[in-house]
């Protein structure tokens, strides 16, 4: 026999009665979803959303806050001031035409996950540019310290 008393709290109300009457909260939760929809990519650090709200002058003022304008899911013509903070413009997930100042901090530009046309100042600190995981055209100042350049 099923005991239905487990579904009732001390006040005599069913636990299912704890329903949020704020219907706008469902839209706010959309800010946590992914907009890239690339099944091949790791979107674990994305905080983008399918629903994009713009104000009259073209800037977005929600969880992903821009102080410029966004042309599509991946293209920005300004700067992004949220989880991935840019002080330039982002062309897509991996392509920047400016500098990124967050988890992977750049003082130049990043062309893709492994390619830099500037310097990276985080986990792997560069004082030049990184072309891929192994090839450098500058110097690396971390676990493997270079004072010149590494080509392989």
JSON list of C-alpha atoms in Angstrom, two decimals:
[
{"chain": "A", "resi": 1, "resn": "UNK", "atom": "CA", "xyz": [0.00, 0.00, 0.00]},
{"chain": "A", "resi": 2, "resn": "UNK", "atom": "CA", "xyz": [1.29, 3.44, -0.92]},
{"chain": "A", "resi": 3, "resn": "UNK", "atom": "CA", "xyz": [1.72, 6.02, 1.83]},
{"chain": "A", "resi": 4, "resn": "UNK", "atom": "CA", "xyz": [0.67, 9.39, 0.44]},
{"chain": "A", "resi": 5, "resn": "UNK", "atom": "CA", "xyz": [1.52, 11.24, 3.66]},
{"chain": "A", "resi": 6, "resn": "UNK", "atom": "CA", "xyz": [5.12, 11.68, 2.45]},
{"chain": "A", "resi": 7, "resn": "UNK", "atom": "CA", "xyz": [3.90, 14.22, -0.10]},
{"chain": "A", "resi": 8, "resn": "UNK", "atom": "CA", "xyz": [2.51, 16.52, 2.60]},
{"chain": "A", "resi": 9, "resn": "UNK", "atom": "CA", "xyz": [4.70, 18.90, 4.62]},
{"chain": "A", "resi": 10, "resn": "UNK", "atom": "CA", "xyz": [4.11, 19.85, 8.27]},
{"chain": "A", "resi": 11, "resn": "UNK", "atom": "CA", "xyz": [1.74, 22.64, 7.30]},
{"chain": "A", "resi": 12, "resn": "UNK", "atom": "CA", "xyz": [-0.57, 20.17, 5.57]},
{"chain": "A", "resi": 13, "resn": "UNK", "atom": "CA", "xyz": [0.25, 21.53, 2.12]},
{"chain": "A", "resi": 14, "resn": "UNK", "atom": "CA", "xyz": [1.38, 19.31, -0.68]},
{"chain": "A", "resi": 15, "resn": "UNK", "atom": "CA", "xyz": [5.00, 19.85, -1.72]},
{"chain": "A", "resi": 16, "resn": "UNK", "atom": "CA", "xyz": [3.75, 20.25, -5.28]},
{"chain": "A", "resi": 17, "resn": "UNK", "atom": "CA", "xyz": [1.97, 23.42, -4.20]},
{"chain": "A", "resi": 18, "resn": "UNK", "atom": "CA", "xyz": [5.33, 25.23, -4.14]},
{"chain": "A", "resi": 19, "resn": "UNK", "atom": "CA", "xyz": [4.84, 26.56, -7.66]},
{"chain": "A", "resi": 20, "resn": "UNK", "atom": "CA", "xyz": [6.50, 29.77, -8.74]},
{"chain": "A", "resi": 21, "resn": "UNK", "atom": "CA", "xyz": [3.78, 32.20, -9.76]},
{"chain": "A", "resi": 22, "resn": "UNK", "atom": "CA", "xyz": [6.32, 34.45, -11.45]},
{"chain": "A", "resi": 23, "resn": "UNK", "atom": "CA", "xyz": [5.82, 33.48, -15.07]},
{"chain": "A", "resi": 24, "resn": "UNK", "atom": "CA", "xyz": [8.66, 35.72, -16.23]},
{"chain": "A", "resi": 25, "resn": "UNK", "atom": "CA", "xyz": [11.17, 33.54, -14.40]},
{"chain": "A", "resi": 26, "resn": "UNK", "atom": "CA", "xyz": [10.94, 30.94, -17.17]},
{"chain": "A", "resi": 27, "resn": "UNK", "atom": "CA", "xyz": [12.20, 33.50, -19.67]},
{"chain": "A", "resi": 28, "resn": "UNK", "atom": "CA", "xyz": [15.02, 34.53, -17.33]},
{"chain": "A", "resi": 29, "resn": "UNK", "atom": "CA", "xyz": [16.19, 30.93, -17.10]},
{"chain": "A", "resi": 30, "resn": "UNK", "atom": "CA", "xyz": [16.68, 30.96, -20.88]},
{"chain": "A", "resi": 31, "resn": "UNK", "atom": "CA", "xyz": [19.73, 33.14, -20.30]},
{"chain": "A", "resi": 32, "resn": "UNK", "atom": "CA", "xyz": [21.56, 30.05, -19.03]},
{"chain": "A", "resi": 33, "resn": "UNK", "atom": "CA", "xyz": [21.10, 28.04, -22.22]},
{"chain": "A", "resi": 34, "resn": "UNK", "atom": "CA", "xyz": [23.42, 27.53, -25.18]},
{"chain": "A", "resi": 35, "resn": "UNK", "atom": "CA", "xyz": [22.88, 29.36, -28.45]},
{"chain": "A", "resi": 36, "resn": "UNK", "atom": "CA", "xyz": [25.71, 27.96, -30.50]},
{"chain": "A", "resi": 37, "resn": "UNK", "atom": "CA", "xyz": [23.97, 24.61, -31.10]},
{"chain": "A", "resi": 38, "resn": "UNK", "atom": "CA", "xyz": [27.21, 23.11, -32.35]},
{"chain": "A", "resi": 39, "resn": "UNK", "atom": "CA", "xyz": [27.00, 19.42, -31.54]},
{"chain": "A", "resi": 40, "resn": "UNK", "atom": "CA", "xyz": [30.73, 19.00, -32.22]},
{"chain": "A", "resi": 41, "resn": "UNK", "atom": "CA", "xyz": [31.91, 21.60, -29.72]},
{"chain": "A", "resi": 42, "resn": "UNK", "atom": "CA", "xyz": [32.28, 21.52, -25.96]},
{"chain": "A", "resi": 43, "resn": "UNK", "atom": "CA", "xyz": [29.78, 24.07, -24.74]},
{"chain": "A", "resi": 44, "resn": "UNK", "atom": "CA", "xyz": [30.41, 23.48, -21.04]},
{"chain": "A", "resi": 45, "resn": "UNK", "atom": "CA", "xyz": [31.53, 27.07, -20.49]},
{"chain": "A", "resi": 46, "resn": "UNK", "atom": "CA", "xyz": [28.87, 28.71, -22.62]},
{"chain": "A", "resi": 47, "resn": "UNK", "atom": "CA", "xyz": [26.33, 30.87, -20.90]},
{"chain": "A", "resi": 48, "resn": "UNK", "atom": "CA", "xyz": [24.64, 32.08, -24.06]},
{"chain": "A", "resi": 49, "resn": "UNK", "atom": "CA", "xyz": [20.95, 31.74, -24.74]},
{"chain": "A", "resi": 50, "resn": "UNK", "atom": "CA", "xyz": [18.54, 31.00, -27.58]},
{"chain": "A", "resi": 51, "resn": "UNK", "atom": "CA", "xyz": [16.49, 34.07, -26.77]},
{"chain": "A", "resi": 52, "resn": "UNK", "atom": "CA", "xyz": [18.28, 37.34, -27.46]},
{"chain": "A", "resi": 53, "resn": "UNK", "atom": "CA", "xyz": [16.82, 40.60, -26.23]},
{"chain": "A", "resi": 54, "resn": "UNK", "atom": "CA", "xyz": [18.07, 43.90, -27.59]},
{"chain": "A", "resi": 55, "resn": "UNK", "atom": "CA", "xyz": [17.22, 47.38, -26.50]},
{"chain": "A", "resi": 56, "resn": "UNK", "atom": "CA", "xyz": [16.61, 50.24, -28.93]},
{"chain": "A", "resi": 57, "resn": "UNK", "atom": "CA", "xyz": [20.24, 51.21, -29.49]},
{"chain": "A", "resi": 58, "resn": "UNK", "atom": "CA", "xyz": [21.42, 47.70, -30.36]},
{"chain": "A", "resi": 59, "resn": "UNK", "atom": "CA", "xyz": [23.04, 46.66, -27.10]},
{"chain": "A", "resi": 60, "resn": "UNK", "atom": "CA", "xyz": [22.03, 43.66, -24.98]},
{"chain": "A", "resi": 61, "resn": "UNK", "atom": "CA", "xyz": [21.43, 44.19, -21.29]},
{"chain": "A", "resi": 62, "resn": "UNK", "atom": "CA", "xyz": [20.75, 40.73, -19.85]},
{"chain": "A", "resi": 63, "resn": "UNK", "atom": "CA", "xyz": [22.99, 37.98, -18.48]},
{"chain": "A", "resi": 64, "resn": "UNK", "atom": "CA", "xyz": [25.27, 38.33, -21.49]},
{"chain": "A", "resi": 65, "resn": "UNK", "atom": "CA", "xyz": [25.74, 42.08, -21.28]},
{"chain": "A", "resi": 66, "resn": "UNK", "atom": "CA", "xyz": [27.21, 43.89, -24.24]},
{"chain": "A", "resi": 67, "resn": "UNK", "atom": "CA", "xyz": [28.34, 47.45, -24.50]},
{"chain": "A", "resi": 68, "resn": "UNK", "atom": "CA", "xyz": [28.26, 47.31, -28.25]},
{"chain": "A", "resi": 69, "resn": "UNK", "atom": "CA", "xyz": [26.07, 45.42, -30.64]},
{"chain": "A", "resi": 70, "resn": "UNK", "atom": "CA", "xyz": [25.67, 41.77, -31.53]},
{"chain": "A", "resi": 71, "resn": "UNK", "atom": "CA", "xyz": [24.96, 40.85, -35.15]},
{"chain": "A", "resi": 72, "resn": "UNK", "atom": "CA", "xyz": [24.25, 37.16, -34.68]},
{"chain": "A", "resi": 73, "resn": "UNK", "atom": "CA", "xyz": [24.83, 34.31, -32.27]},
{"chain": "A", "resi": 74, "resn": "UNK", "atom": "CA", "xyz": [28.59, 34.50, -32.62]},
{"chain": "A", "resi": 75, "resn": "UNK", "atom": "CA", "xyz": [29.35, 37.91, -34.13]},
{"chain": "A", "resi": 76, "resn": "UNK", "atom": "CA", "xyz": [29.89, 41.03, -32.05]},
{"chain": "A", "resi": 77, "resn": "UNK", "atom": "CA", "xyz": [30.67, 44.56, -33.10]},
{"chain": "A", "resi": 78, "resn": "UNK", "atom": "CA", "xyz": [31.65, 45.95, -29.74]},
{"chain": "A", "resi": 79, "resn": "UNK", "atom": "CA", "xyz": [32.70, 44.48, -26.44]},
{"chain": "A", "resi": 80, "resn": "UNK", "atom": "CA", "xyz": [31.22, 41.75, -24.24]},
{"chain": "A", "resi": 81, "resn": "UNK", "atom": "CA", "xyz": [31.31, 42.20, -20.48]},
{"chain": "A", "resi": 82, "resn": "UNK", "atom": "CA", "xyz": [30.15, 38.86, -19.07]},
{"chain": "A", "resi": 83, "resn": "UNK", "atom": "CA", "xyz": [31.72, 35.46, -18.40]},
{"chain": "A", "resi": 84, "resn": "UNK", "atom": "CA", "xyz": [33.95, 35.87, -21.43]},
{"chain": "A", "resi": 85, "resn": "UNK", "atom": "CA", "xyz": [34.90, 39.51, -21.10]},
{"chain": "A", "resi": 86, "resn": "UNK", "atom": "CA", "xyz": [36.22, 41.19, -24.21]},
{"chain": "A", "resi": 87, "resn": "UNK", "atom": "CA", "xyz": [37.62, 44.61, -24.74]},
{"chain": "A", "resi": 88, "resn": "UNK", "atom": "CA", "xyz": [37.47, 44.24, -28.47]},
{"chain": "A", "resi": 89, "resn": "UNK", "atom": "CA", "xyz": [35.13, 42.26, -30.67]},
{"chain": "A", "resi": 90, "resn": "UNK", "atom": "CA", "xyz": [34.37, 38.56, -30.98]},
{"chain": "A", "resi": 91, "resn": "UNK", "atom": "CA", "xyz": [33.68, 37.10, -34.41]},
{"chain": "A", "resi": 92, "resn": "UNK", "atom": "CA", "xyz": [32.83, 33.60, -33.25]},
{"chain": "A", "resi": 93, "resn": "UNK", "atom": "CA", "xyz": [33.46, 31.22, -30.40]},
{"chain": "A", "resi": 94, "resn": "UNK", "atom": "CA", "xyz": [37.19, 31.10, -31.04]},
{"chain": "A", "resi": 95, "resn": "UNK", "atom": "CA", "xyz": [37.92, 34.18, -33.14]},
{"chain": "A", "resi": 96, "resn": "UNK", "atom": "CA", "xyz": [38.63, 37.55, -31.57]},
{"chain": "A", "resi": 97, "resn": "UNK", "atom": "CA", "xyz": [39.61, 40.87, -33.05]},
{"chain": "A", "resi": 98, "resn": "UNK", "atom": "CA", "xyz": [40.64, 42.47, -29.81]},
{"chain": "A", "resi": 99, "resn": "UNK", "atom": "CA", "xyz": [41.62, 41.18, -26.40]},
{"chain": "A", "resi": 100, "resn": "UNK", "atom": "CA", "xyz": [39.97, 38.76, -23.97]},
{"chain": "A", "resi": 101, "resn": "UNK", "atom": "CA", "xyz": [40.32, 39.41, -20.27]},
{"chain": "A", "resi": 102, "resn": "UNK", "atom": "CA", "xyz": [38.86, 36.35, -18.54]},
{"chain": "A", "resi": 103, "resn": "UNK", "atom": "CA", "xyz": [39.76, 32.68, -17.97]},
{"chain": "A", "resi": 104, "resn": "UNK", "atom": "CA", "xyz": [42.19, 32.78, -20.86]},
{"chain": "A", "resi": 105, "resn": "UNK", "atom": "CA", "xyz": [43.49, 36.31, -20.62]},
{"chain": "A", "resi": 106, "resn": "UNK", "atom": "CA", "xyz": [44.92, 37.80, -23.79]},
{"chain": "A", "resi": 107, "resn": "UNK", "atom": "CA", "xyz": [46.58, 41.09, -24.42]},
{"chain": "A", "resi": 108, "resn": "UNK", "atom": "CA", "xyz": [46.40, 40.54, -28.14]},
{"chain": "A", "resi": 109, "resn": "UNK", "atom": "CA", "xyz": [43.98, 38.57, -30.24]},
{"chain": "A", "resi": 110, "resn": "UNK", "atom": "CA", "xyz": [43.02, 34.91, -30.39]},
{"chain": "A", "resi": 111, "resn": "UNK", "atom": "CA", "xyz": [42.23, 33.35, -33.74]},
{"chain": "A", "resi": 112, "resn": "UNK", "atom": "CA", "xyz": [41.19, 29.94, -32.46]},
{"chain": "A", "resi": 113, "resn": "UNK", "atom": "CA", "xyz": [41.69, 27.63, -29.49]},
{"chain": "A", "resi": 114, "resn": "UNK", "atom": "CA", "xyz": [45.39, 27.24, -30.17]},
{"chain": "A", "resi": 115, "resn": "UNK", "atom": "CA", "xyz": [46.29, 30.19, -32.39]},
{"chain": "A", "resi": 116, "resn": "UNK", "atom": "CA", "xyz": [47.18, 33.59, -30.96]},
{"chain": "A", "resi": 117, "resn": "UNK", "atom": "CA", "xyz": [48.34, 36.76, -32.63]},
{"chain": "A", "resi": 118, "resn": "UNK", "atom": "CA", "xyz": [49.38, 38.49, -29.46]},
{"chain": "A", "resi": 119, "resn": "UNK", "atom": "CA", "xyz": [50.25, 37.30, -25.98]},
{"chain": "A", "resi": 120, "resn": "UNK", "atom": "CA", "xyz": [48.43, 35.11, -23.47]},
{"chain": "A", "resi": 121, "resn": "UNK", "atom": "CA", "xyz": [48.83, 35.87, -19.77]},
{"chain": "A", "resi": 122, "resn": "UNK", "atom": "CA", "xyz": [47.18, 32.96, -17.95]},
{"chain": "A", "resi": 123, "resn": "UNK", "atom": "CA", "xyz": [47.83, 29.27, -17.29]},
{"chain": "A", "resi": 124, "resn": "UNK", "atom": "CA", "xyz": [50.38, 29.16, -20.09]},
{"chain": "A", "resi": 125, "resn": "UNK", "atom": "CA", "xyz": [51.94, 32.60, -20.08]},
{"chain": "A", "resi": 126, "resn": "UNK", "atom": "CA", "xyz": [53.38, 33.91, -23.32]},
{"chain": "A", "resi": 127, "resn": "UNK", "atom": "CA", "xyz": [55.34, 37.03, -23.98]},
{"chain": "A", "resi": 128, "resn": "UNK", "atom": "CA", "xyz": [54.96, 36.56, -27.70]},
{"chain": "A", "resi": 129, "resn": "UNK", "atom": "CA", "xyz": [52.48, 34.63, -29.79]},
{"chain": "A", "resi": 130, "resn": "UNK", "atom": "CA", "xyz": [51.38, 31.02, -29.89]},
{"chain": "A", "resi": 131, "resn": "UNK", "atom": "CA", "xyz": [50.57, 29.44, -33.23]},
{"chain": "A", "resi": 132, "resn": "UNK", "atom": "CA", "xyz": [49.47, 26.07, -31.89]},
{"chain": "A", "resi": 133, "resn": "UNK", "atom": "CA", "xyz": [50.07, 23.78, -28.94]},
{"chain": "A", "resi": 134, "resn": "UNK", "atom": "CA", "xyz": [53.64, 23.15, -29.90]},
{"chain": "A", "resi": 135, "resn": "UNK", "atom": "CA", "xyz": [54.76, 26.01, -32.14]},
{"chain": "A", "resi": 136, "resn": "UNK", "atom": "CA", "xyz": [55.67, 29.39, -30.68]},
{"chain": "A", "resi": 137, "resn": "UNK", "atom": "CA", "xyz": [56.91, 32.56, -32.26]},
{"chain": "A", "resi": 138, "resn": "UNK", "atom": "CA", "xyz": [57.88, 34.25, -29.05]},
{"chain": "A", "resi": 139, "resn": "UNK", "atom": "CA", "xyz": [58.72, 33.08, -25.55]},
{"chain": "A", "resi": 140, "resn": "UNK", "atom": "CA", "xyz": [56.84, 31.00, -22.99]},
{"chain": "A", "resi": 141, "resn": "UNK", "atom": "CA", "xyz": [57.35, 31.70, -19.29]},
{"chain": "A", "resi": 142, "resn": "UNK", "atom": "CA", "xyz": [55.66, 28.82, -17.46]},
{"chain": "A", "resi": 143, "resn": "UNK", "atom": "CA", "xyz": [56.38, 25.15, -16.67]},
{"chain": "A", "resi": 144, "resn": "UNK", "atom": "CA", "xyz": [58.53, 24.88, -19.79]},
{"chain": "A", "resi": 145, "resn": "UNK", "atom": "CA", "xyz": [60.30, 28.21, -19.90]},
{"chain": "A", "resi": 146, "resn": "UNK", "atom": "CA", "xyz": [61.62, 29.56, -23.17]},
{"chain": "A", "resi": 147, "resn": "UNK", "atom": "CA", "xyz": [63.77, 32.59, -23.65]},
{"chain": "A", "resi": 148, "resn": "UNK", "atom": "CA", "xyz": [63.53, 32.31, -27.41]},
{"chain": "A", "resi": 149, "resn": "UNK", "atom": "CA", "xyz": [61.14, 30.48, -29.64]},
{"chain": "A", "resi": 150, "resn": "UNK", "atom": "CA", "xyz": [59.96, 26.88, -29.85]},
{"chain": "A", "resi": 151, "resn": "UNK", "atom": "CA", "xyz": [59.11, 25.52, -33.28]},
{"chain": "A", "resi": 152, "resn": "UNK", "atom": "CA", "xyz": [58.12, 21.96, -32.36]}
]
